[in-house]
Amino acid sequence: MRHNTTGPVGRRAIPSNRRRIAAQTHARSMHSCYTHILTIQDALFHETVLFFKAACGYKYAFVPTTTNAISSPMGLGSDSEPVPIAFLGEDTHLADSMQFALEYSLRIEDGLAGAYYGNTSFRGEDPDAMHLNQFYHVECELPGHFEDGIIVAERYHPDLTSMLLRNHRDAIAAFAGTTKHIEDFLASLRSSNSKLPRITLDAAIELLKQDKSCWKYAVKGSPRHGPFGGAVWLTEIDHLSVPFYQAFTDPGRKKAKCADLLLGNGEVLGLGERHKCSADVLAALKLHDVPPEAYEWYMGMRDQKDIQTTGWGMGIERFLAWVFQHDDIRDLVAMPRMKGIAFHV
């Protein structure tokens, strides 16, 4: 689906005239695949609202797209660059996640079952096959622990996948050439009591050391294969390699109580339990070498109402890359907003 005329997307040293030509070419060369993308995006949105409202009893949160406390600051464990902007005389950032706003929402109403949203997130690093500067996020936050979050995620993802296969099989097959990957995924869930396999980071590293043949599943350019041959939760990740807000699993503060759902090209959904008290947040900020000033409100929120919460977020384009069996999420955006390309729309 990528056309040679679009140029090297995301490279910084593109002359301005070439950037504009690339953007215009993208807009004029609307492939029929975009029709299928639009259809699936629409179905995904409505199914998401139905799931969280009817099945979970969550409330939709209208969250701001600007923040002074980004969720992936440039400290240890950050895998993204913030996007600073000046807005109405205030120096602030475009939000890379609205998780903090969802945590706040849970403290507005006592007994709230959960809060969710579907919205745009912004990142500043160079785009590539797995990263966009402007992408779409479904995120939720719920009172409870790590396992409570896993339960909701393992209901949502199969519910969404089943609906797409049931109602839009032809659109998926027209783009991907097959629906077998979805059928296999759902069949594996039925055979495992609707539970996805899990492996800790340390165990995964040892597995790959002991069995070199495992690498055959990590086939570059082949989204049919996950790193372990299918969907799997990667758990107990080193805390210094994840954002500071994930809870610790151990008193030594070495591991994070979080999980990445690996599917297709890589992580599709990220989940984690949050620190319950402000002291743990402060300790994590110091561990990750993040200045705490912008997060004083985040710590104070816990002092006012110490709710244990867990949340997760799914990148829509990454999920669609698996659905459509495509290896570059930049091709799944009909109106791209990427560094190095002038915007046509």
Short mmCIF file of C-alpha atoms in Angstrom, two decimals:
data_model
loop_
_atom_site.label_atom_id
_atom_site.label_comp_id
_atom_site.label_asym_id
_atom_site.label_seq_id
_atom_site.Cartn_x
_atom_site.Cartn_y
_atom_site.Cartn_z
CA MET A 1 0.00 0.00 0.00
CA ARG A 2 2.96 2.36 0.46
CA HIS A 3 3.73 4.23 -2.75
CA ASN A 4 7.28 5.11 -3.74
CA THR A 5 6.13 8.66 -4.48
CA THR A 6 5.42 9.36 -0.81
CA GLY A 7 9.11 9.65 -0.01
CA PRO A 8 10.96 8.57 3.16
CA VAL A 9 8.28 9.19 5.77
CA GLY A 10 9.61 10.51 9.06
CA ARG A 11 13.14 11.43 7.99
CA ARG A 12 14.09 14.85 9.16
CA ALA A 13 16.18 16.01 6.18
CA ILE A 14 13.36 16.20 3.62
CA PRO A 15 13.19 19.49 1.64
CA SER A 16 9.98 21.38 2.31
CA ASN A 17 8.79 21.12 -1.29
CA ARG A 18 9.21 17.35 -1.23
CA ARG A 19 7.34 17.13 2.07
CA ARG A 20 4.40 18.99 0.59
CA ILE A 21 4.44 16.90 -2.58
CA ALA A 22 4.46 13.77 -0.44
CA ALA A 23 1.44 14.93 1.56
CA GLN A 24 -0.51 15.90 -1.54
CA THR A 25 0.33 12.62 -3.23
CA HIS A 26 -0.92 10.71 -0.22
CA ALA A 27 -4.22 12.59 -0.27
CA ARG A 28 -4.75 12.22 -4.03
CA SER A 29 -3.84 8.54 -4.25
CA MET A 30 -6.62 7.24 -2.01
CA HIS A 31 -6.41 3.48 -2.32
CA SER A 32 -9.54 1.38 -1.90
CA CYS A 33 -7.91 0.02 1.28
CA TYR A 34 -8.82 3.27 3.03
CA THR A 35 -12.47 2.41 2.55
CA HIS A 36 -11.92 -0.75 4.57
CA ILE A 37 -9.94 1.18 7.20
CA LEU A 38 -12.78 3.69 7.60
CA THR A 39 -15.31 0.87 7.94
CA ILE A 40 -13.30 -0.93 10.62
CA GLN A 41 -12.53 2.28 12.53
CA ASP A 42 -16.23 3.11 12.70
CA ALA A 43 -17.11 -0.40 13.90
CA LEU A 44 -14.30 -0.32 16.47
CA PHE A 45 -15.52 2.97 17.94
CA HIS A 46 -19.13 1.87 18.36
CA GLU A 47 -18.21 -1.55 19.75
CA THR A 48 -15.85 0.09 22.25
CA VAL A 49 -18.58 2.39 23.55
CA LEU A 50 -21.03 -0.51 23.75
CA PHE A 51 -18.54 -2.70 25.62
CA PHE A 52 -17.57 -0.16 28.27
CA LYS A 53 -21.07 1.21 28.74
CA ALA A 54 -23.19 -1.94 28.62
CA ALA A 55 -20.79 -4.68 29.69
CA CYS A 56 -18.69 -2.75 32.23
CA GLY A 57 -20.83 0.17 33.40
CA TYR A 58 -17.96 2.63 32.89
CA LYS A 59 -18.45 6.33 32.25
CA TYR A 60 -16.96 8.15 29.30
CA ALA A 61 -14.54 10.89 30.32
CA PHE A 62 -14.10 13.99 28.16
CA VAL A 63 -10.41 14.51 28.74
CA PRO A 64 -8.20 17.45 27.67
CA THR A 65 -5.57 17.05 24.98
CA THR A 66 -3.11 19.34 26.77
CA THR A 67 -1.29 18.63 30.00
CA ASN A 68 1.53 19.89 32.18
CA ALA A 69 2.19 16.35 33.46
CA ILE A 70 2.89 14.04 30.55
CA SER A 71 2.73 10.33 31.34
CA SER A 72 6.02 9.49 29.60
CA PRO A 73 8.41 12.27 30.65
CA MET A 74 11.96 12.26 29.43
CA GLY A 75 13.40 10.28 32.28
CA LEU A 76 14.57 6.70 32.62
CA GLY A 77 12.06 4.32 31.04
CA SER A 78 10.66 6.87 28.60
CA ASP A 79 10.17 5.56 25.09
CA SER A 80 8.63 8.72 23.67
CA GLU A 81 9.35 12.41 23.32
CA PRO A 82 6.83 14.96 24.60
CA VAL A 83 5.31 17.52 22.25
CA PRO A 84 5.60 21.01 23.82
CA ILE A 85 3.23 23.74 22.66
CA ALA A 86 2.30 27.29 23.62
CA PHE A 87 -1.45 27.52 24.23
CA LEU A 88 -3.14 30.77 25.23
CA GLY A 89 0.05 32.07 26.76
CA GLU A 90 0.72 28.86 28.69
CA ASP A 91 3.67 26.57 27.98
CA THR A 92 2.24 23.08 28.07
CA HIS A 93 2.27 19.75 26.20
CA LEU A 94 0.01 17.76 23.96
CA ALA A 95 -0.99 14.69 25.95
CA ASP A 96 0.73 11.41 25.10
CA SER A 97 -1.90 9.62 27.19
CA MET A 98 -4.94 10.66 29.20
CA GLN A 99 -4.36 8.05 31.89
CA PHE A 100 -3.75 10.64 34.60
CA ALA A 101 -7.05 12.33 33.71
CA LEU A 102 -8.81 8.96 34.00
CA GLU A 103 -7.28 8.40 37.43
CA TYR A 104 -8.60 11.82 38.39
CA SER A 105 -12.05 10.94 37.00
CA LEU A 106 -12.28 7.90 39.27
CA ARG A 107 -11.91 10.20 42.26
CA ILE A 108 -14.71 12.53 41.17
CA GLU A 109 -17.51 10.02 41.76
CA ASP A 110 -17.46 7.53 44.63
CA GLY A 111 -18.11 3.96 43.57
CA LEU A 112 -17.50 4.59 39.86
CA ALA A 113 -16.99 1.25 38.12
CA GLY A 114 -14.47 2.72 35.71
CA ALA A 115 -13.73 5.51 33.25
CA TYR A 116 -12.66 5.34 29.61
CA TYR A 117 -12.20 7.38 26.45
CA GLY A 118 -11.14 7.09 22.82
CA ASN A 119 -9.04 10.03 21.70
CA THR A 120 -5.86 11.28 20.07
CA SER A 121 -2.43 10.92 21.63
CA PHE A 122 0.72 12.75 20.57
CA ARG A 123 4.38 11.73 20.51
CA GLY A 124 7.39 13.67 19.31
CA GLU A 125 9.91 11.03 18.25
CA ASP A 126 10.56 10.12 14.62
CA PRO A 127 7.77 7.93 13.22
CA ASP A 128 8.48 4.43 12.00
CA ALA A 129 6.63 1.19 11.32
CA MET A 130 5.52 0.98 14.99
CA HIS A 131 5.33 4.65 16.03
CA LEU A 132 3.16 7.57 14.95
CA ASN A 133 3.33 11.20 16.04
CA GLN A 134 -0.45 11.39 16.24
CA PHE A 135 -2.34 8.18 16.91
CA TYR A 136 -5.58 7.00 18.40
CA HIS A 137 -5.91 5.48 21.82
CA VAL A 138 -8.56 3.58 23.73
CA GLU A 139 -7.73 3.84 27.43
CA CYS A 140 -9.57 2.86 30.58
CA GLU A 141 -8.97 3.06 34.34
CA LEU A 142 -10.74 1.01 36.99
CA PRO A 143 -10.63 0.57 40.75
CA GLY A 144 -8.71 -2.60 41.50
CA HIS A 145 -5.46 -4.45 41.07
CA PHE A 146 -3.42 -5.84 38.20
CA GLU A 147 -5.55 -8.96 37.78
CA ASP A 148 -8.74 -6.88 37.61
CA GLY A 149 -7.28 -4.96 34.69
CA ILE A 150 -6.25 -8.18 32.95
CA ILE A 151 -9.81 -9.50 33.23
CA VAL A 152 -11.27 -6.42 31.50
CA ALA A 153 -8.60 -6.39 28.77
CA GLU A 154 -9.10 -10.09 28.08
CA ARG A 155 -12.81 -9.42 27.63
CA TYR A 156 -12.47 -6.30 25.50
CA HIS A 157 -9.92 -7.48 22.95
CA PRO A 158 -11.70 -10.75 22.05
CA ASP A 159 -15.09 -9.00 22.07
CA LEU A 160 -13.80 -6.45 19.58
CA THR A 161 -12.06 -9.07 17.46
CA SER A 162 -15.11 -11.33 17.36
CA MET A 163 -17.35 -8.47 16.27
CA LEU A 164 -15.01 -7.48 13.44
CA LEU A 165 -14.80 -11.03 12.16
CA ARG A 166 -18.56 -11.51 12.43
CA ASN A 167 -19.60 -8.25 10.77
CA HIS A 168 -16.66 -7.28 8.56
CA ARG A 169 -15.01 -10.48 7.40
CA ASP A 170 -15.05 -9.41 3.75
CA ALA A 171 -13.44 -6.03 4.44
CA ILE A 172 -10.65 -7.65 6.46
CA ALA A 173 -10.06 -10.36 3.87
CA ALA A 174 -9.99 -7.77 1.05
CA PHE A 175 -7.16 -5.91 2.80
CA ALA A 176 -5.30 -8.73 4.57
CA GLY A 177 -5.97 -11.49 2.07
CA THR A 178 -7.11 -13.76 4.91
CA THR A 179 -8.96 -13.91 8.21
CA LYS A 180 -7.19 -17.04 9.44
CA HIS A 181 -5.09 -15.11 11.95
CA ILE A 182 -8.25 -13.86 13.67
CA GLU A 183 -9.90 -17.27 13.54
CA ASP A 184 -6.79 -18.87 15.05
CA PHE A 185 -6.61 -16.24 17.79
CA LEU A 186 -10.24 -16.78 18.82
CA ALA A 187 -9.87 -20.57 18.62
CA SER A 188 -6.85 -20.45 20.94
CA LEU A 189 -8.88 -18.41 23.44
CA ARG A 190 -11.73 -20.92 23.39
CA SER A 191 -9.28 -23.72 24.12
CA SER A 192 -7.72 -21.84 27.05
CA ASN A 193 -10.84 -20.71 28.92
CA SER A 194 -10.53 -17.22 27.40
CA LYS A 195 -7.14 -16.64 29.06
CA LEU A 196 -4.11 -15.43 27.18
CA PRO A 197 -0.70 -16.95 27.99
CA ARG A 198 1.75 -15.01 30.14
CA ILE A 199 5.49 -14.96 30.42
CA THR A 200 7.71 -12.79 32.58
CA LEU A 201 10.43 -10.75 30.95
CA ASP A 202 13.16 -12.76 32.70
CA ALA A 203 11.61 -16.07 31.61
CA ALA A 204 11.26 -14.82 28.03
CA ILE A 205 14.93 -13.84 27.92
CA GLU A 206 15.96 -17.24 29.26
CA LEU A 207 13.68 -18.99 26.78
CA LEU A 208 15.25 -17.18 23.88
CA LYS A 209 18.73 -17.95 25.20
CA GLN A 210 18.02 -21.65 25.57
CA ASP A 211 16.04 -22.19 22.39
CA LYS A 212 17.45 -20.21 19.47
CA SER A 213 14.63 -21.53 17.27
CA CYS A 214 12.26 -19.20 19.14
CA TRP A 215 13.65 -16.38 17.05
CA LYS A 216 12.00 -17.90 13.98
CA TYR A 217 8.73 -16.44 15.28
CA ALA A 218 10.12 -12.91 15.23
CA VAL A 219 9.96 -12.62 11.47
CA LYS A 220 10.64 -9.10 10.24
CA GLY A 221 7.90 -7.90 7.93
CA SER A 222 5.60 -10.80 8.80
CA PRO A 223 2.83 -9.59 11.13
CA ARG A 224 1.33 -13.09 11.18
CA HIS A 225 3.92 -14.04 13.78
CA GLY A 226 4.19 -12.60 17.26
CA PRO A 227 7.54 -12.88 19.05
CA PHE A 228 6.28 -16.13 20.61
CA GLY A 229 4.13 -17.39 17.76
CA GLY A 230 0.93 -15.70 18.94
CA ALA A 231 -0.68 -13.42 21.51
CA VAL A 232 1.09 -13.35 24.88
CA TRP A 233 1.28 -11.10 27.95
CA LEU A 234 4.85 -10.01 28.75
CA THR A 235 4.88 -9.32 32.50
CA GLU A 236 7.16 -8.16 35.34
CA ILE A 237 9.16 -5.79 33.19
CA ASP A 238 12.19 -3.99 34.63
CA HIS A 239 10.87 -0.85 36.31
CA LEU A 240 13.58 1.36 34.85
CA SER A 241 12.39 0.43 31.36
CA VAL A 242 8.76 1.51 31.88
CA PRO A 243 7.15 4.84 32.88
CA PHE A 244 7.40 5.78 36.56
CA TYR A 245 3.67 5.46 37.34
CA GLN A 246 3.60 1.65 37.26
CA ALA A 247 3.43 0.00 40.69
CA PHE A 248 6.34 -2.00 42.03
CA THR A 249 6.09 -5.79 42.30
CA ASP A 250 8.79 -6.13 44.94
CA PRO A 251 10.17 -4.21 47.94
CA GLY A 252 13.45 -3.80 46.05
CA ARG A 253 11.61 -1.78 43.39
CA LYS A 254 13.21 -3.69 40.54
CA LYS A 255 10.15 -4.87 38.62
CA ALA A 256 6.91 -3.23 37.52
CA LYS A 257 3.42 -4.61 38.01
CA CYS A 258 2.56 -4.17 34.37
CA ALA A 259 2.10 -6.18 31.18
CA ASP A 260 2.36 -5.65 27.45
CA LEU A 261 0.08 -7.64 25.16
CA LEU A 262 2.29 -8.75 22.27
CA LEU A 263 0.36 -9.47 19.12
CA GLY A 264 1.50 -9.28 15.52
CA ASN A 265 4.23 -6.65 15.15
CA GLY A 266 4.69 -6.15 18.90
CA GLU A 267 2.96 -4.40 21.78
CA VAL A 268 -0.70 -3.66 21.01
CA LEU A 269 -2.00 -3.04 24.53
CA GLY A 270 -0.14 -1.85 27.63
CA LEU A 271 -1.52 -2.45 31.13
CA GLY A 272 -0.39 -1.61 34.63
CA GLU A 273 -1.34 -1.24 38.26
CA ARG A 274 -0.72 2.26 39.66
CA HIS A 275 1.03 3.36 42.83
CA LYS A 276 -1.54 3.64 45.62
CA CYS A 277 0.18 6.19 47.86
CA SER A 278 2.05 9.42 47.16
CA ALA A 279 5.23 8.11 48.82
CA ASP A 280 5.54 5.38 46.19
CA VAL A 281 4.96 7.88 43.38
CA LEU A 282 7.70 10.14 44.76
CA ALA A 283 10.08 7.18 45.11
CA ALA A 284 9.38 6.17 41.51
CA LEU A 285 9.95 9.71 40.23
CA LYS A 286 13.32 9.82 41.96
CA LEU A 287 14.21 6.34 40.68
CA HIS A 288 13.47 7.42 37.12
CA ASP A 289 15.24 10.77 37.52
CA VAL A 290 12.07 12.75 36.77
CA PRO A 291 11.66 16.16 38.46
CA PRO A 292 8.61 15.84 40.74
CA GLU A 293 7.33 19.43 40.51
CA ALA A 294 4.91 18.81 37.62
CA TYR A 295 3.50 15.77 39.42
CA GLU A 296 2.75 17.29 42.81
CA TRP A 297 -0.97 17.31 41.98
CA TYR A 298 -0.70 13.63 40.98
CA MET A 299 0.76 12.76 44.35
CA GLY A 300 -1.69 15.01 46.20
CA MET A 301 -4.60 13.27 44.50
CA ARG A 302 -3.64 10.11 46.36
CA ASP A 303 -3.43 11.89 49.69
CA GLN A 304 -6.98 13.16 49.22
CA LYS A 305 -8.44 9.83 48.05
CA ASP A 306 -6.20 6.76 48.14
CA ILE A 307 -7.91 4.48 45.62
CA GLN A 308 -6.03 1.53 44.18
CA THR A 309 -6.45 1.67 40.41
CA THR A 310 -5.30 -0.18 37.33
CA GLY A 311 -5.58 0.83 33.70
CA TRP A 312 -4.61 0.01 30.18
CA GLY A 313 -4.45 1.55 26.73
CA MET A 314 -4.65 0.06 23.25
CA GLY A 315 -3.14 1.74 20.21
CA ILE A 316 -5.78 1.63 17.48
CA GLU A 317 -3.37 1.68 14.54
CA ARG A 318 -1.27 -1.10 16.06
CA PHE A 319 -4.39 -3.20 16.58
CA LEU A 320 -5.48 -2.52 13.00
CA ALA A 321 -2.03 -3.50 11.73
CA TRP A 322 -2.66 -6.96 13.19
CA VAL A 323 -6.26 -7.10 11.93
CA PHE A 324 -5.14 -6.14 8.41
CA GLN A 325 -1.86 -8.13 8.62
CA HIS A 326 0.15 -5.08 7.67
CA ASP A 327 3.65 -4.33 8.91
CA ASP A 328 3.70 -0.51 8.83
CA ILE A 329 1.15 1.50 10.80
CA ARG A 330 2.00 4.66 8.86
CA ASP A 331 -0.03 3.20 5.99
CA LEU A 332 -3.15 2.96 8.15
CA VAL A 333 -3.63 6.71 8.49
CA ALA A 334 -5.76 8.35 5.80
CA MET A 335 -4.90 11.88 6.98
CA PRO A 336 -1.33 11.61 8.29
CA ARG A 337 0.20 13.91 10.88
CA MET A 338 3.83 12.86 10.91
CA LYS A 339 7.08 14.66 11.51
CA GLY A 340 8.76 15.55 8.24
CA ILE A 341 5.59 15.69 6.12
CA ALA A 342 3.56 18.82 5.46
CA PHE A 343 -0.16 18.33 6.15
CA HIS A 344 -2.42 18.40 3.13
CA VAL A 345 -5.74 18.04 4.97
#
